[in-house]
Amino acid sequence: VSAADPSREAAARAAVDLIEPEMALGIGSGRAVWKVIDAIAERWPGGAPVRAVAASERTAELARERGIPLVELDGSIELDLAIDGADEIDPELRLIKGGGGALLREKIVISAARRFVVVAEDSKRVERLGARFRLPVEVVRFGWRETRRRIGSFLPDAELRSADDDEPYVTDEGHYILDCLLPADVDPDGLADDLARLPGVVDHGLFIRMAEQALLGSPDGSVEVFKPKAGWELA
Ligand code: A5P
């Protein structure tokens, strides 16, 4: 599924230490959480004593292969812990996610969980969101060029994401993704509100005041538990 990366593997092992028997888990998508799935299977070779909701088809497939029982978000289940990766992490533990295209389901799964822990390589830390990564914005296909025009009033550089065959990339929920360059002076909180108000925008890759901590792995196998500064509150 993914190339070996000691930073990612260290973070994944640390995440498994947070899992207790009988927990209902939310499992996101991406290389780091796929390593978490491997680490769960190593920890409980006879089958993990947990239930999990998967945020992407790929994650669901891998979880099934590794013997992790899957459940649906049926409106009654409350998840004890969501574990997911990130593309960028800023000093306030605000995230950009969606590099793998699963941001919408990821946000739904994370929102259904009491706690959300990020699993990532330490190299995902940035001083400001957008420093290295474009912000994915998921839009409905109908009138997407008009939606892009309207997003352009605050994010003028928005590229339609392509799949390997050069056709537009389509998410698990059947939408397109616009990858948007963030201006250096962007206010992520204000931007999240502006995007949420636009018709045609389904969701965006800003995950703000959602994570309680990030487990950040380094190439030497060490893991830093990163929490935002005091005075900061979960939404
Ligand atoms: C998937 O859509 C993303 O939100 C991932 O969580 C993010 O891209 C991190 O993925 P990696 O662990 O593969 O870097």
GROMACS .gro file of C-alpha atoms and ligand atoms in nm:
model
  249
    1VAL     CA    1   0.000   0.000   0.000
    2SER     CA    2   0.274   0.244   0.090
    3ALA     CA    3   0.649   0.262   0.099
    4ALA     CA    4   0.822   0.209   0.434
    5ASP     CA    5   0.873   0.535   0.619
    6PRO     CA    6   1.013   0.513   0.973
    7SER     CA    7   0.852   0.845   1.076
    8ARG     CA    8   0.507   0.732   0.972
    9GLU     CA    9   0.549   0.386   1.122
   10ALA     CA   10   0.662   0.528   1.457
   11ALA     CA   11   0.360   0.760   1.469
   12ALA     CA   12   0.130   0.471   1.374
   13ARG     CA   13   0.264   0.251   1.655
   14ALA     CA   14   0.210   0.534   1.903
   15ALA     CA   15  -0.150   0.565   1.787
   16VAL     CA   16  -0.216   0.198   1.855
   17ASP     CA   17  -0.112   0.257   2.218
   18LEU     CA   18  -0.423   0.478   2.251
   19ILE     CA   19  -0.657   0.200   2.141
   20GLU     CA   20  -0.834  -0.002   2.407
   21PRO     CA   21  -1.043  -0.316   2.363
   22GLU     CA   22  -1.413  -0.252   2.286
   23MET     CA   23  -1.347   0.092   2.142
   24ALA     CA   24  -1.542   0.218   1.842
   25LEU     CA   25  -1.286   0.380   1.614
   26GLY     CA   26  -1.297   0.619   1.322
   27ILE     CA   27  -1.020   0.548   1.077
   28GLY     CA   28  -0.940   0.812   0.818
   29SER     CA   29  -0.747   0.766   0.499
   30GLY     CA   30  -0.392   0.795   0.370
   31ARG     CA   31  -0.058   0.628   0.416
   32ALA     CA   32  -0.023   0.702   0.788
   33VAL     CA   33  -0.357   0.551   0.889
   34TRP     CA   34  -0.300   0.252   0.664
   35LYS     CA   35   0.013   0.196   0.877
   36VAL     CA   36  -0.209   0.222   1.185
   37ILE     CA   37  -0.427  -0.056   1.042
   38ASP     CA   38  -0.115  -0.272   0.994
   39ALA     CA   39  -0.004  -0.195   1.348
   40ILE     CA   40  -0.349  -0.289   1.488
   41ALA     CA   41  -0.328  -0.623   1.307
   42GLU     CA   42   0.021  -0.683   1.450
   43ARG     CA   43  -0.095  -0.598   1.801
   44TRP     CA   44  -0.401  -0.829   1.782
   45PRO     CA   45  -0.307  -1.102   1.532
   46GLY     CA   46  -0.620  -1.303   1.614
   47GLY     CA   47  -0.850  -1.011   1.524
   48ALA     CA   48  -0.875  -0.671   1.688
   49PRO     CA   49  -1.136  -0.639   1.968
   50VAL     CA   50  -1.264  -0.309   1.826
   51ARG     CA   51  -1.518  -0.182   1.575
   52ALA     CA   52  -1.427   0.077   1.317
   53VAL     CA   53  -1.585   0.318   1.071
   54ALA     CA   54  -1.368   0.369   0.762
   55ALA     CA   55  -1.348   0.706   0.588
   56SER     CA   56  -1.257   0.574   0.243
   57GLU     CA   57  -1.314   0.270   0.025
   58ARG     CA   58  -0.940   0.199   0.035
   59THR     CA   59  -0.932   0.212   0.415
   60ALA     CA   60  -1.237  -0.017   0.435
   61GLU     CA   61  -1.075  -0.269   0.202
   62LEU     CA   62  -0.753  -0.274   0.402
   63ALA     CA   63  -0.936  -0.300   0.735
   64ARG     CA   64  -1.132  -0.599   0.605
   65GLU     CA   65  -0.810  -0.766   0.488
   66ARG     CA   66  -0.656  -0.714   0.833
   67GLY     CA   67  -0.959  -0.851   1.020
   68ILE     CA   68  -1.087  -0.525   1.170
   69PRO     CA   69  -1.469  -0.539   1.203
   70LEU     CA   70  -1.631  -0.249   1.017
   71VAL     CA   71  -1.949  -0.070   1.112
   72GLU     CA   72  -2.148   0.213   0.959
   73LEU     CA   73  -2.225   0.552   1.107
   74ASP     CA   74  -2.590   0.469   1.171
   75GLY     CA   75  -2.682   0.772   1.378
   76SER     CA   76  -2.658   0.588   1.708
   77ILE     CA   77  -2.293   0.492   1.730
   78GLU     CA   78  -2.057   0.735   1.896
   79LEU     CA   79  -1.693   0.686   1.814
   80ASP     CA   80  -1.446   0.683   2.102
   81LEU     CA   81  -1.147   0.782   1.896
   82ALA     CA   82  -1.082   0.899   1.541
   83ILE     CA   83  -0.734   0.854   1.398
   84ASP     CA   84  -0.634   1.026   1.077
   85GLY     CA   85  -0.340   1.177   0.891
   86ALA     CA   86  -0.283   1.531   0.770
   87ASP     CA   87  -0.113   1.710   0.486
   88GLU     CA   88  -0.012   2.017   0.687
   89ILE     CA   89  -0.021   2.094   1.061
   90ASP     CA   90   0.021   2.449   1.188
   91PRO     CA   91   0.133   2.566   1.536
   92GLU     CA   92  -0.231   2.586   1.651
   93LEU     CA   93  -0.294   2.227   1.540
   94ARG     CA   94  -0.507   2.347   1.251
   95LEU     CA   95  -0.481   2.105   0.959
   96ILE     CA   96  -0.501   2.085   0.586
   97LYS     CA   97  -0.635   1.747   0.481
   98GLY     CA   98  -0.768   1.598   0.162
   99GLY     CA   99  -0.451   1.522  -0.032
  100GLY     CA  100  -0.594   1.174  -0.087
  101GLY     CA  101  -0.937   1.311  -0.174
  102ALA     CA  102  -1.122   1.167   0.127
  103LEU     CA  103  -1.175   1.493   0.317
  104LEU     CA  104  -1.555   1.489   0.322
  105ARG     CA  105  -1.596   1.144   0.471
  106GLU     CA  106  -1.299   1.212   0.698
  107LYS     CA  107  -1.466   1.522   0.839
  108ILE     CA  108  -1.791   1.332   0.897
  109VAL     CA  109  -1.610   1.047   1.073
  110ILE     CA  110  -1.396   1.279   1.285
  111SER     CA  111  -1.702   1.483   1.384
  112ALA     CA  112  -1.870   1.164   1.506
  113ALA     CA  113  -1.582   1.094   1.746
  114ARG     CA  114  -1.526   1.215   2.101
  115ARG     CA  115  -1.152   1.248   2.035
  116PHE     CA  116  -0.946   1.300   1.723
  117VAL     CA  117  -0.575   1.223   1.714
  118VAL     CA  118  -0.357   1.306   1.413
  119VAL     CA  119  -0.092   1.061   1.301
  120ALA     CA  120   0.177   1.204   1.077
  121GLU     CA  121   0.540   1.257   1.000
  122ASP     CA  122   0.698   1.548   1.184
  123SER     CA  123   0.780   1.696   0.842
  124LYS     CA  124   0.409   1.781   0.798
  125ARG     CA  125   0.450   2.074   1.038
  126VAL     CA  126   0.437   2.419   0.878
  127GLU     CA  127   0.452   2.772   1.013
  128ARG     CA  128   0.140   2.867   0.819
  129LEU     CA  129  -0.124   2.658   0.641
  130GLY     CA  130  -0.077   2.661   0.267
  131ALA     CA  131   0.300   2.702   0.291
  132ARG     CA  132   0.363   2.384   0.094
  133PHE     CA  133   0.025   2.236   0.009
  134ARG     CA  134  -0.281   2.356  -0.177
  135LEU     CA  135  -0.613   2.353   0.007
  136PRO     CA  136  -0.851   2.090  -0.135
  137VAL     CA  137  -1.208   2.217  -0.174
  138GLU     CA  138  -1.472   1.956  -0.262
  139VAL     CA  139  -1.738   2.090  -0.500
  140VAL     CA  140  -2.045   1.941  -0.665
  141ARG     CA  141  -2.001   1.870  -1.034
  142PHE     CA  142  -2.304   2.075  -1.137
  143GLY     CA  143  -2.182   2.425  -1.227
  144TRP     CA  144  -1.834   2.363  -1.085
  145ARG     CA  145  -1.679   2.635  -1.303
  146GLU     CA  146  -1.922   2.888  -1.155
  147THR     CA  147  -1.832   2.766  -0.806
  148ARG     CA  148  -1.463   2.805  -0.895
  149ARG     CA  149  -1.532   3.160  -1.017
  150ARG     CA  150  -1.696   3.246  -0.686
  151ILE     CA  151  -1.417   3.083  -0.482
  152GLY     CA  152  -1.183   3.294  -0.699
  153SER     CA  153  -1.292   3.613  -0.522
  154PHE     CA  154  -1.075   3.502  -0.229
  155LEU     CA  155  -0.869   3.212  -0.373
  156PRO     CA  156  -0.793   3.306  -0.734
  157ASP     CA  157  -0.562   3.010  -0.807
  158ALA     CA  158  -0.790   2.703  -0.793
  159GLU     CA  159  -0.700   2.399  -1.006
  160LEU     CA  160  -0.938   2.116  -1.086
  161ARG     CA  161  -0.777   1.795  -0.958
  162SER     CA  162  -0.714   1.534  -1.230
  163ALA     CA  163  -0.707   1.158  -1.202
  164ASP     CA  164  -0.429   0.946  -1.354
  165ASP     CA  165  -0.619   0.925  -1.684
  166ASP     CA  166  -0.634   1.308  -1.703
  167GLU     CA  167  -1.008   1.303  -1.646
  168PRO     CA  168  -1.129   1.505  -1.344
  169TYR     CA  169  -1.069   1.323  -1.015
  170VAL     CA  170  -1.402   1.212  -0.861
  171THR     CA  171  -1.432   1.163  -0.485
  172ASP     CA  172  -1.592   0.863  -0.311
  173GLU     CA  173  -1.906   1.079  -0.285
  174GLY     CA  174  -1.903   1.169  -0.656
  175HIS     CA  175  -1.773   1.526  -0.639
  176TYR     CA  176  -1.479   1.719  -0.788
  177ILE     CA  177  -1.188   1.872  -0.598
  178LEU     CA  178  -1.039   2.217  -0.655
  179ASP     CA  179  -0.686   2.247  -0.518
  180CYS     CA  180  -0.646   2.609  -0.411
  181LEU     CA  181  -0.329   2.805  -0.347
  182LEU     CA  182  -0.355   2.988  -0.014
  183PRO     CA  183  -0.228   3.349  -0.001
  184ALA     CA  184   0.048   3.402   0.259
  185ASP     CA  185  -0.172   3.631   0.471
  186VAL     CA  186  -0.476   3.402   0.476
  187ASP     CA  187  -0.679   3.372   0.796
  188PRO     CA  188  -0.771   3.001   0.804
  189ASP     CA  189  -1.070   3.050   1.040
  190GLY     CA  190  -1.226   3.322   0.823
  191LEU     CA  191  -1.156   3.127   0.507
  192ALA     CA  192  -1.326   2.818   0.648
  193ASP     CA  193  -1.639   3.026   0.716
  194ASP     CA  194  -1.631   3.191   0.372
  195LEU     CA  195  -1.599   2.857   0.193
  196ALA     CA  196  -1.873   2.695   0.398
  197ARG     CA  197  -2.115   2.967   0.288
  198LEU     CA  198  -2.067   2.917  -0.088
  199PRO     CA  199  -2.333   2.714  -0.271
  200GLY     CA  200  -2.165   2.431  -0.461
  201VAL     CA  201  -1.891   2.385  -0.201
  202VAL     CA  202  -1.952   2.056  -0.024
  203ASP     CA  203  -1.663   2.086   0.219
  204HIS     CA  204  -1.300   2.192   0.241
  205GLY     CA  205  -0.977   2.052   0.378
  206LEU     CA  206  -0.940   2.293   0.672
  207PHE     CA  207  -0.979   2.096   0.995
  208ILE     CA  208  -0.980   2.357   1.270
  209ARG     CA  209  -1.018   2.296   1.646
  210MET     CA  210  -1.092   1.933   1.576
  211ALA     CA  211  -0.774   1.752   1.679
  212GLU     CA  212  -0.677   1.718   2.045
  213GLN     CA  213  -0.320   1.611   1.970
  214ALA     CA  214  -0.087   1.505   1.692
  215LEU     CA  215   0.153   1.212   1.715
  216LEU     CA  216   0.446   1.325   1.502
  217GLY     CA  217   0.703   1.064   1.406
  218SER     CA  218   1.064   1.133   1.316
  219PRO     CA  219   1.305   0.928   1.103
  220ASP     CA  220   1.491   0.809   1.416
  221GLY     CA  221   1.169   0.641   1.535
  222SER     CA  222   1.089   0.895   1.808
  223VAL     CA  223   0.739   1.039   1.841
  224GLU     CA  224   0.646   1.383   1.970
  225VAL     CA  225   0.304   1.436   2.121
  226PHE     CA  226   0.212   1.779   1.991
  227LYS     CA  227  -0.067   1.978   2.154
  228PRO     CA  228  -0.154   2.338   2.080
  229LYS     CA  229  -0.062   2.611   2.323
  230ALA     CA  230  -0.266   2.684   2.635
  231GLY     CA  231  -0.575   2.899   2.591
  232TRP     CA  232  -0.687   2.699   2.294
  233GLU     CA  233  -1.016   2.512   2.303
  234LEU     CA  234  -1.171   2.236   2.097
  235ALA     CA  235  -1.473   2.344   1.895
  236A5P     C1  236  -0.680   1.198   0.271
  236A5P     O1  237  -0.779   1.260   0.198
  236A5P     C2  238  -0.605   1.298   0.350
  236A5P     O2  239  -0.679   1.385   0.427
  236A5P     C3  240  -0.497   1.232   0.434
  236A5P     O3  241  -0.533   1.224   0.568
  236A5P     C4  242  -0.376   1.313   0.422
  236A5P     O4  243  -0.359   1.338   0.284
  236A5P     C5  244  -0.254   1.246   0.478
  236A5P     O5  245  -0.220   1.136   0.400
  236A5P     P1  246  -0.081   1.064   0.413
  236A5P     O6  247  -0.077   0.998   0.547
  236A5P     O7  248  -0.081   0.965   0.300
  236A5P     O8  249   0.027   1.167   0.394
   0.00000   0.00000   0.00000
